[in-house]
């Protein structure tokens, strides 16, 4: 089953990736077969994380992450896969905004998924942030990962309570300190629950100051996000993702593949900068 999934994923990835002009020499590169099917769900032709092609990144996600597992059994396998992915691609999995930093034009608050390293993780956060910076033009971008223990226990509780409080504090702090910044709230998987829990606590007046909300693999999809208008919300759920489609605790490979969607998500963020 896994070999079939890997082959399918590699075929899909080759359709929407541009070969890197100067690929990192220390990253093993897969042999990509010719595309055999048309990929309609993804419209992305840009590398992720600078010059790393999407197909290469997806290949290694499929290679090191489980194809199918109950969420209760994922903790060790996710942690190990995360470490391998971080090492292969030399990922920066933590971003903080030091106190005293000048206000940025765009401020991104991102909550990572279960057992991901740092405060951004590896599967979505770094690539999403990179895509926003690339599309921001002359605008400055500041990024704060949500510092919380992203555990399976917290996920099963409906989102870690500390994580929700932490994001709520970050939202209030950055809106007070930098009232002109365009604030983006975003999260992947468990992190999407953190965003939801924070939005529930924050007042409607505060949430109206938020420029956009972007969720990946949201376990409560397609429920509305409290105090967030549909025009400001992008909630991405893959058709084959049982976590967000069915609310299931069975995690399939498609739940780990949201790096495919970071370009579309970044375009949405930029398009909503005038809304808050």
Coordinates of C-alpha atoms in Angstrom, one line a residue:
X1 CA 0.0 0.0 0.0
X2 CA 2.8 2.4 0.9
X3 CA 4.7 1.8 -2.3
X4 CA 1.5 2.6 -4.3
X5 CA 0.9 5.8 -2.3
X6 CA 4.5 6.9 -2.8
X7 CA 4.4 6.3 -6.5
X8 CA 1.1 8.2 -6.8
X9 CA 2.5 11.1 -4.8
X10 CA 5.6 11.4 -6.8
X11 CA 3.6 11.4 -10.0
X12 CA 1.3 14.1 -8.6
X13 CA 4.2 16.2 -7.4
X14 CA 6.0 16.2 -10.8
X15 CA 3.0 18.0 -12.4
X16 CA 3.3 21.2 -10.5
X17 CA 6.9 21.6 -9.6
X18 CA 9.5 23.6 -11.4
X19 CA 13.0 22.1 -11.3
X20 CA 15.2 24.1 -9.0
X21 CA 17.9 26.1 -10.8
X22 CA 20.5 25.4 -8.1
X23 CA 19.2 22.4 -6.1
X24 CA 20.9 21.8 -2.8
X25 CA 23.6 19.2 -3.4
X26 CA 23.2 17.4 -0.1
X27 CA 19.4 16.6 -0.6
X28 CA 18.8 13.2 -2.2
X29 CA 16.7 13.8 -5.2
X30 CA 14.1 11.3 -6.4
X31 CA 13.7 10.1 -10.0
X32 CA 10.4 11.6 -11.1
X33 CA 8.5 9.5 -13.7
X34 CA 6.6 11.3 -16.4
X35 CA 3.2 12.6 -15.3
X36 CA 0.4 10.1 -16.1
X37 CA -2.6 11.9 -14.7
X38 CA -3.9 15.4 -14.7
X39 CA -3.8 17.2 -11.4
X40 CA -6.7 19.6 -11.1
X41 CA -6.8 20.2 -7.4
X42 CA -3.4 21.9 -7.2
X43 CA -2.4 25.0 -9.1
X44 CA 1.1 25.7 -7.9
X45 CA 4.2 26.1 -10.1
X46 CA 6.6 27.6 -7.5
X47 CA 9.3 25.9 -5.4
X48 CA 8.7 25.9 -1.7
X49 CA 11.3 27.0 0.9
X50 CA 13.3 29.0 -1.6
X51 CA 14.6 26.7 -4.3
X52 CA 13.4 23.3 -3.2
X53 CA 10.8 22.0 -5.7
X54 CA 7.5 20.9 -4.4
X55 CA 7.9 17.4 -5.8
X56 CA 11.1 16.8 -3.8
X57 CA 9.5 18.0 -0.6
X58 CA 6.4 15.9 -1.1
X59 CA 8.5 12.9 -2.0
X60 CA 10.3 13.0 1.3
X61 CA 7.2 13.6 3.3
X62 CA 5.7 10.5 1.8
X63 CA 8.9 8.6 2.4
X64 CA 9.2 9.4 6.1
X65 CA 5.6 9.9 7.3
X66 CA 3.1 7.1 8.0
X67 CA 0.6 6.4 5.2
X68 CA -2.1 5.4 7.6
X69 CA -2.4 5.3 11.4
X70 CA -4.7 6.0 14.3
X71 CA -3.9 9.4 15.8
X72 CA -3.3 7.8 19.2
X73 CA -0.4 5.9 17.7
X74 CA 1.3 8.7 15.9
X75 CA 3.3 10.5 18.5
X76 CA 6.6 8.6 18.1
X77 CA 6.4 8.2 14.3
X78 CA 5.6 11.9 13.7
X79 CA 8.4 13.0 16.0
X80 CA 10.9 10.8 14.1
X81 CA 9.6 11.8 10.7
X82 CA 9.8 15.5 11.7
X83 CA 13.5 15.1 12.7
X84 CA 14.4 13.5 9.4
X85 CA 12.6 16.1 7.4
X86 CA 14.2 18.9 9.3
X87 CA 17.6 17.4 8.9
X88 CA 17.2 16.7 5.1
X89 CA 16.0 20.2 4.3
X90 CA 17.9 22.2 7.0
X91 CA 14.5 23.7 8.1
X92 CA 14.1 26.6 10.5
X93 CA 11.2 25.4 12.6
X94 CA 11.1 28.4 15.0
X95 CA 10.3 32.0 14.5
X96 CA 9.8 34.6 17.2
X97 CA 9.3 38.4 17.2
X98 CA 11.7 39.8 19.7
X99 CA 10.3 42.6 21.9
X100 CA 11.3 46.0 20.6
X101 CA 11.3 44.8 17.0
X102 CA 9.8 47.5 14.7
X103 CA 6.2 46.9 13.6
X104 CA 5.9 45.0 10.4
X105 CA 3.4 45.6 7.6
X106 CA 2.2 42.0 8.0
X107 CA 2.3 39.9 11.2
X108 CA 1.7 36.2 10.9
X109 CA 0.7 34.0 13.9
X110 CA 1.0 30.3 13.1
X111 CA 0.2 27.3 15.2
X112 CA 1.9 24.0 14.2
X113 CA 0.5 20.5 14.2
X114 CA 0.9 17.5 16.5
X115 CA 4.5 16.9 17.8
X116 CA 6.1 19.2 15.3
X117 CA 9.4 20.8 16.2
X118 CA 9.9 24.4 17.2
X119 CA 6.9 26.7 17.1
X120 CA 6.3 26.6 13.3
X121 CA 6.8 22.9 12.6
X122 CA 8.0 21.5 9.3
X123 CA 5.0 20.3 7.2
X124 CA 3.3 23.7 6.6
X125 CA 4.6 26.6 8.6
X126 CA 8.0 27.3 7.1
X127 CA 6.8 27.0 3.5
X128 CA 3.6 29.1 4.2
X129 CA 5.7 31.8 5.7
X130 CA 8.2 31.7 2.9
X131 CA 5.3 32.0 0.3
X132 CA 3.9 35.1 2.1
X133 CA 7.3 36.8 2.2
X134 CA 7.8 36.1 -1.5
X135 CA 4.4 37.6 -2.4
X136 CA 4.6 40.5 0.0
X137 CA 6.8 42.6 -2.3
X138 CA 8.1 45.6 -0.4
X139 CA 6.0 44.9 2.6
X140 CA 7.7 43.7 5.8
X141 CA 6.6 40.4 7.3
X142 CA 7.0 39.4 11.0
X143 CA 6.3 35.8 12.1
X144 CA 5.5 34.4 15.5
X145 CA 5.0 30.7 16.0
X146 CA 2.6 29.8 18.8
X147 CA 4.6 28.4 21.7
X148 CA 2.5 25.5 23.1
X149 CA 2.9 21.8 23.8
X150 CA 1.3 20.4 20.6
X151 CA 0.4 16.9 22.0
X152 CA -2.0 14.2 21.0
X153 CA -3.7 14.6 24.4
X154 CA -4.3 18.3 23.7
X155 CA -5.7 17.5 20.2
X156 CA -8.1 14.9 21.7
X157 CA -9.3 17.6 24.1
X158 CA -10.3 19.8 21.2
X159 CA -7.1 21.8 21.1
X160 CA -4.6 22.4 23.8
X161 CA -6.0 24.9 26.3
X162 CA -2.6 26.6 26.8
X163 CA -2.2 27.0 23.1
X164 CA -5.5 28.8 22.7
X165 CA -4.6 31.1 25.5
X166 CA -1.1 31.7 24.1
X167 CA -2.4 32.7 20.7
X168 CA -5.0 34.9 22.3
X169 CA -2.3 36.7 24.2
X170 CA -0.2 37.1 21.0
X171 CA -3.2 38.5 19.0
X172 CA -4.0 41.1 21.6
X173 CA -0.3 42.0 22.1
X174 CA 0.5 42.6 18.5
X175 CA -2.7 44.5 17.7
X176 CA -2.1 46.8 20.6
X177 CA 1.6 47.3 20.0
X178 CA 1.2 47.6 16.2
X179 CA -2.3 48.8 15.4
X180 CA -1.5 49.3 11.7
X181 CA -0.1 45.8 11.1
X182 CA -2.1 43.3 9.0
X183 CA -2.5 40.4 11.4
X184 CA -2.9 36.8 10.0
X185 CA -4.0 33.9 12.2
X186 CA -3.1 30.5 10.9
X187 CA -2.8 26.9 12.0
X188 CA -2.3 23.4 10.7
X189 CA -4.2 20.3 12.1
X190 CA -3.9 20.7 15.9
X191 CA -2.9 24.3 15.2
X192 CA -6.2 24.9 13.5
X193 CA -8.0 24.0 16.7
X194 CA -5.8 26.5 18.5
X195 CA -6.9 29.3 16.1
X196 CA -10.5 28.3 16.6
X197 CA -10.3 28.3 20.4
X198 CA -8.6 31.7 20.3
X199 CA -11.2 33.2 18.0
X200 CA -13.9 32.0 20.3
X201 CA -12.4 33.9 23.3
X202 CA -11.5 37.1 21.4
X203 CA -14.2 39.7 21.0
X204 CA -15.9 40.4 17.7
X205 CA -14.3 43.9 17.8
X206 CA -10.8 42.4 18.1
X207 CA -11.4 39.8 15.4
X208 CA -12.6 42.5 13.0
X209 CA -9.0 43.9 13.2
X210 CA -7.6 40.5 12.0
X211 CA -6.8 40.7 8.3
X212 CA -7.3 37.0 7.5
X213 CA -7.5 33.5 9.0
X214 CA -6.0 30.5 7.2
X215 CA -6.5 26.9 8.3
X216 CA -5.0 23.7 6.9
X217 CA -6.4 20.2 7.7
X218 CA -8.8 21.7 10.2
X219 CA -10.5 18.8 12.3
X220 CA -13.7 20.9 12.6
X221 CA -14.0 21.7 8.9
X222 CA -16.4 23.0 7.5
X223 CA -17.8 24.6 10.7
X224 CA -17.7 28.4 10.8
X225 CA -14.9 29.9 12.8
X226 CA -16.3 32.1 15.6
X227 CA -16.2 35.9 15.0
X228 CA -14.6 35.4 11.5
X229 CA -16.5 36.4 8.4
X230 CA -16.3 34.1 5.4
X231 CA -14.6 36.7 3.4
X232 CA -11.6 36.6 5.7
X233 CA -11.4 32.8 6.1
X234 CA -9.6 30.2 3.9
X235 CA -10.1 26.7 5.3
X236 CA -8.3 24.1 3.2
X237 CA -9.2 20.4 3.5
X238 CA -8.0 17.8 1.1
X239 CA -10.6 15.4 -0.3
X240 CA -8.6 12.4 0.9
X241 CA -8.0 13.8 4.4
X242 CA -10.2 11.8 6.9
X243 CA -9.3 14.1 9.7
X244 CA -11.0 17.2 8.3
X245 CA -13.5 15.5 6.0
X246 CA -14.9 13.0 8.5
X247 CA -13.6 14.2 11.9
X248 CA -11.8 10.8 12.1
X249 CA -8.9 9.8 14.3
X250 CA -7.6 7.7 11.4
X251 CA -4.8 9.8 9.9
X252 CA -4.0 9.2 6.2
X253 CA -1.1 10.4 4.2
X254 CA -3.1 13.3 2.6
X255 CA -3.2 15.0 6.0
X256 CA 0.5 15.6 5.8
X257 CA 0.6 17.1 2.3
X258 CA -0.7 20.7 2.9
X259 CA 2.6 22.1 1.6
X260 CA 0.9 21.8 -1.8
X261 CA -1.5 24.6 -0.8
X262 CA 0.9 27.2 0.6
X263 CA 1.0 29.3 -2.6
X264 CA -2.8 29.5 -2.8
X265 CA -2.9 30.4 0.9
X266 CA -0.3 33.1 0.6
X267 CA -2.2 34.6 -2.3
X268 CA -5.3 34.7 -0.2
X269 CA -3.4 36.5 2.6
X270 CA -2.1 39.1 0.3
X271 CA -5.6 39.6 -1.3
X272 CA -7.1 40.4 2.1
X273 CA -4.6 42.9 3.3
X274 CA -7.1 45.8 2.7
X275 CA -10.0 44.1 4.6
X276 CA -9.1 44.8 8.2

